[in-house]
Coordinates of C-alpha atoms in Angstrom, one line a residue:
Chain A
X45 CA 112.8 35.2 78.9
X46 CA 113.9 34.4 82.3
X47 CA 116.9 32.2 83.3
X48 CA 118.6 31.1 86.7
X49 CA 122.2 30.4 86.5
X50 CA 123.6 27.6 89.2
X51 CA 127.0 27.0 87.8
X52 CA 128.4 24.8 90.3
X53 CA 127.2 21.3 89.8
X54 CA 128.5 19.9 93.4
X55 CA 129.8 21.4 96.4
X56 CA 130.6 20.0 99.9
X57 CA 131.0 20.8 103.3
X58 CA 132.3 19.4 106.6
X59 CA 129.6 19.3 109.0
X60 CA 129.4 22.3 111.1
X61 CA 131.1 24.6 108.9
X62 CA 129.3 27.4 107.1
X63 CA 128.7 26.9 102.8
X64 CA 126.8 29.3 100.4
X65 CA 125.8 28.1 97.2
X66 CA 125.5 30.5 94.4
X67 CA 122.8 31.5 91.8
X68 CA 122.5 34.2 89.1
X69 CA 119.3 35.4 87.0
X70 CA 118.2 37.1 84.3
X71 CA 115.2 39.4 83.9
X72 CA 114.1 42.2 82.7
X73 CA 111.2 42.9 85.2
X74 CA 111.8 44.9 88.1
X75 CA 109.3 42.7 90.6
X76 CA 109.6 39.1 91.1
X77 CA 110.5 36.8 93.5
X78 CA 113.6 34.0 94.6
X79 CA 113.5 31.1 96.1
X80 CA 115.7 28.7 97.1
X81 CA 114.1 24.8 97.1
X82 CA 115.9 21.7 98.5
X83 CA 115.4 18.3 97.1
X84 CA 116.6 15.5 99.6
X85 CA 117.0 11.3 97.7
X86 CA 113.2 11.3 98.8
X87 CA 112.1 13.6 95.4
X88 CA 109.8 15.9 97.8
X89 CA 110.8 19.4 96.9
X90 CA 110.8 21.7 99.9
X91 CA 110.7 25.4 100.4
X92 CA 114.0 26.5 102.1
X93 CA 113.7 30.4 101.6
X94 CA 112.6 33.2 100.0
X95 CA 112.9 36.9 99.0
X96 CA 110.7 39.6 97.2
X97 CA 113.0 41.7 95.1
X98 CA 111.8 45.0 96.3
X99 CA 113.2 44.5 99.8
X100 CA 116.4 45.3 100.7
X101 CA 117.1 42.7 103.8
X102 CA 118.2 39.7 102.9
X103 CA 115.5 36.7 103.9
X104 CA 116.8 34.6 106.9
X105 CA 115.0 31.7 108.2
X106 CA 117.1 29.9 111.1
X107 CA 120.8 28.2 109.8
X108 CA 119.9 29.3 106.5
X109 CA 120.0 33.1 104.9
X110 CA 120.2 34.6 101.4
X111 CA 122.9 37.1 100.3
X112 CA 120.5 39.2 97.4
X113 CA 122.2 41.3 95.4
X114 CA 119.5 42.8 93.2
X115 CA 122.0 45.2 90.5
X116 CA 124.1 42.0 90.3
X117 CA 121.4 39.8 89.6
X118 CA 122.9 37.6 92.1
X119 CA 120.8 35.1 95.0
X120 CA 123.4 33.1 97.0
X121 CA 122.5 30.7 99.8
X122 CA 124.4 30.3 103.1
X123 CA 124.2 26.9 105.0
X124 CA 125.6 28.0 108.9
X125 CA 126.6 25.3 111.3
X126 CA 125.4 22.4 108.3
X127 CA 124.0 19.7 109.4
X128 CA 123.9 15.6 108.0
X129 CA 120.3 16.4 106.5
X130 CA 121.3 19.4 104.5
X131 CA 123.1 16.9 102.2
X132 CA 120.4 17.1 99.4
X133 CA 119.9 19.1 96.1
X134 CA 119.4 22.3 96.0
X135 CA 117.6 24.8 93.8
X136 CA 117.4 28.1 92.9
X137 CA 114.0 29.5 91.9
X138 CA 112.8 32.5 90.2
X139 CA 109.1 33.8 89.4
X140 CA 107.8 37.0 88.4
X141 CA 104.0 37.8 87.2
X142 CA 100.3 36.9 88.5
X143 CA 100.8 33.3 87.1
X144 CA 103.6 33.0 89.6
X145 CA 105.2 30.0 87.3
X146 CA 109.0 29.0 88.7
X147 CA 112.0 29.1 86.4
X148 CA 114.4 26.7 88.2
X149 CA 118.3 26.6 87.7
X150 CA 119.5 23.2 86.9
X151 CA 120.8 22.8 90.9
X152 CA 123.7 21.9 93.2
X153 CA 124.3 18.6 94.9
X154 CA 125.3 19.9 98.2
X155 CA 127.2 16.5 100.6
X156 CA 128.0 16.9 104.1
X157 CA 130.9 15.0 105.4
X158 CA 131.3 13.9 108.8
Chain B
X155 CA 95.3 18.4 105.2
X156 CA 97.3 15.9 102.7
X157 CA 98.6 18.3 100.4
X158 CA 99.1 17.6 97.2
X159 CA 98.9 13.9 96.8
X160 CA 100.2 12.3 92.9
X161 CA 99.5 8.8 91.2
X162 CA 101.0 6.6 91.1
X163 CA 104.3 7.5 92.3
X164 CA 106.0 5.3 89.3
X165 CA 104.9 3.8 85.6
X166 CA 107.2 2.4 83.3
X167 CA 105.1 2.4 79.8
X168 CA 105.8 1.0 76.2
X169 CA 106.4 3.3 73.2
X170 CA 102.8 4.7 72.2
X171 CA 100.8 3.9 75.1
X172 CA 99.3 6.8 76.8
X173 CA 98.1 7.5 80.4
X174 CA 97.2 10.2 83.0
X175 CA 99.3 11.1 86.1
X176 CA 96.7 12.5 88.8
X177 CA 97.1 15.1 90.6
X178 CA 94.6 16.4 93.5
X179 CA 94.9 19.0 96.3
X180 CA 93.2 19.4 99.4
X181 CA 94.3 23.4 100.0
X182 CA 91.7 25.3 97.9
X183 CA 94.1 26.0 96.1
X184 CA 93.2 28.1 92.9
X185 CA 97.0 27.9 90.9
X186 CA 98.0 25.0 89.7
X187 CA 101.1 23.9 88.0
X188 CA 102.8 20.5 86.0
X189 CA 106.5 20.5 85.7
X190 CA 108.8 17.7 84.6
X191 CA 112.4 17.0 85.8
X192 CA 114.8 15.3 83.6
X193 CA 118.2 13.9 85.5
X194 CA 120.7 16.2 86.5
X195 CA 118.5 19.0 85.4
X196 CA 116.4 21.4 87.3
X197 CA 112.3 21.7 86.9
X198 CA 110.5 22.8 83.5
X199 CA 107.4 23.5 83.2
X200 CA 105.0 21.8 81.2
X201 CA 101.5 23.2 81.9
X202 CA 99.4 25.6 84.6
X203 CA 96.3 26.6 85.5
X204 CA 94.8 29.3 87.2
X205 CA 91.5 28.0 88.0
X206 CA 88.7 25.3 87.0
X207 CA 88.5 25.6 83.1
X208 CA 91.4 27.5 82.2
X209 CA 94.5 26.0 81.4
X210 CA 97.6 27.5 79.4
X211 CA 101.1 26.3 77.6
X212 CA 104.2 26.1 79.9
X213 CA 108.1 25.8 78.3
X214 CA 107.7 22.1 77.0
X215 CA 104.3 21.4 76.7
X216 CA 104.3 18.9 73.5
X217 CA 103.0 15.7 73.9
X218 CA 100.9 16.4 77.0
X219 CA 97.2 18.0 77.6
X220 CA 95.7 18.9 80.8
X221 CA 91.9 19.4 81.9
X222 CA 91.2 21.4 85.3
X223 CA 87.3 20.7 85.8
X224 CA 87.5 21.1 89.7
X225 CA 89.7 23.2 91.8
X226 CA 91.2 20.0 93.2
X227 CA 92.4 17.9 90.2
X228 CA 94.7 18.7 87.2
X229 CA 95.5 15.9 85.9
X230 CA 98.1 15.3 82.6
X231 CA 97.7 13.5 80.0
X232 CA 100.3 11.5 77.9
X233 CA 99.3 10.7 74.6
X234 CA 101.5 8.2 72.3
X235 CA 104.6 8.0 75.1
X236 CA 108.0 8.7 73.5
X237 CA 111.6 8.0 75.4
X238 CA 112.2 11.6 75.6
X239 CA 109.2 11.4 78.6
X240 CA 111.1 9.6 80.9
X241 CA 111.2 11.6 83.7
X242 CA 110.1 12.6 87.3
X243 CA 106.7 14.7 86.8
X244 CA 105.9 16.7 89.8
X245 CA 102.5 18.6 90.3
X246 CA 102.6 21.7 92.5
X247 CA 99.8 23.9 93.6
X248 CA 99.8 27.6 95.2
X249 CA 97.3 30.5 96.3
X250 CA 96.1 32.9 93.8
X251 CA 97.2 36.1 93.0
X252 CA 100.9 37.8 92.2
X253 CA 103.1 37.5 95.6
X254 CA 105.5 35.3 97.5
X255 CA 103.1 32.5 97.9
X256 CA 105.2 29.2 98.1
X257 CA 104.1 26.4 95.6
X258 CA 103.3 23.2 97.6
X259 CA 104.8 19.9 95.9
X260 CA 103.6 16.9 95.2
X261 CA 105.8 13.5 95.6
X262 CA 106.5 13.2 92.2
X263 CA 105.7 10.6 89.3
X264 CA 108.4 8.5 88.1
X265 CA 107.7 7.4 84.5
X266 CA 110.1 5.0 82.1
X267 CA 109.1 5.1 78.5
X268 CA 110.6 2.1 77.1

């Protein structure tokens, strides 16, 4: 069975600075896919990022980018320049299989001070 | 496009009643997907379906059923409401096939069992 590791239940950052929130997984498979799904007080879950396992580069999509460390089992995220709206839940997803169904961790409650 | 649009967004039942939480997407989506999110706690899933008549068991599927007659709706089904179903139900639909695909989120259902 598959699990996702978030170990640190709250974590904050002074706006502007630069915070990476971490995630470990389990598997056995050798192709599957991470995500990284932020959950604002409004309950809509949104995508943030993603990476396919067989690729080496790390997935980047503007502030935010994923340090993947595949033999490590390891999928950190790091907030750059954080902003008031990045205060919000965040999760770490993993999926693997045609069904594509998400194993989530239990998350991180990420604040931004200030 | 509207996405995936839920109902009703909350529902406070009595012990033993039963009800359906609707779910509907716009996208053409073929993957379909019910998870449940107890407090603090990341996403399980309950049910998913991979297309119009065929339906399968997530990680806590007891005490719920789910039909897929269209590509559009999945709805879930509560029979005989217990406490241990309070919780935010989300629905979540995706493209077919084994890949990267994000799952699009619905708003969520908020449901008290009281």
């Amino acid at each position: 069975a598959q699990t996702v590791t978030q170990s640190q239940p709250e974590m904050s950052v002074q706006e502007a600075e630069t915070v990476t929130l971490s995630c470990t997984y389990d598997t056995s498979e050798s192709d599957y896919y991470l995500f990284w799904y932020k959950q604002p007080p409004s309950r809509q879950m949104i995508l943030v990022i993603r990476q396919e396992a067989y690729k080496q580069q790390n997935a980047t999509e503007n502030r935010f980018s994923v340090n993947f460390q595949k033999a490590a089992k390891s999928f950190s995220l790091k907030i750059s320049d954080s902003q008031l709206g990045d205060a919000a839940m965040y999760f770490c997803a993993f999926s693997t299989g045609a069904n594509s169904k998400l194993t989530f961790g239990k998350g991180i409650t990420l604040s931004v001070r200030p | 496009n509207a996405g995936v649009t839920q109902t009703p967004k909350f529902r406070i039942l009595k012990i033993g009643q039963s009800m359906t939480l609707q779910c509907t997407q716009d996208m053409n989506h073929n993957y379909m997907y019910w998870y449940r999110q107890d407090p603090g706690m990341g996403l399980k899933l309950i049910y998913y379906s991979v297309g119009a008549g065929i339906t399968d068991k997530g990680e806590v599927p007891n005490g719920y059923n789910v039909s897929r007659s269209t590509t559009e709706d999945f709805p879930l089904r509560l029979e005989l409401a217990a406490p241990s179903q309070t919780s935010v139900y989300f629905c979540a639909s995706r493209l077919a096939g084994e890949g990267i695909y994000e799952q699009y989120f619905g708003p969520g259902t908020r449901l008290t069992v009281t």
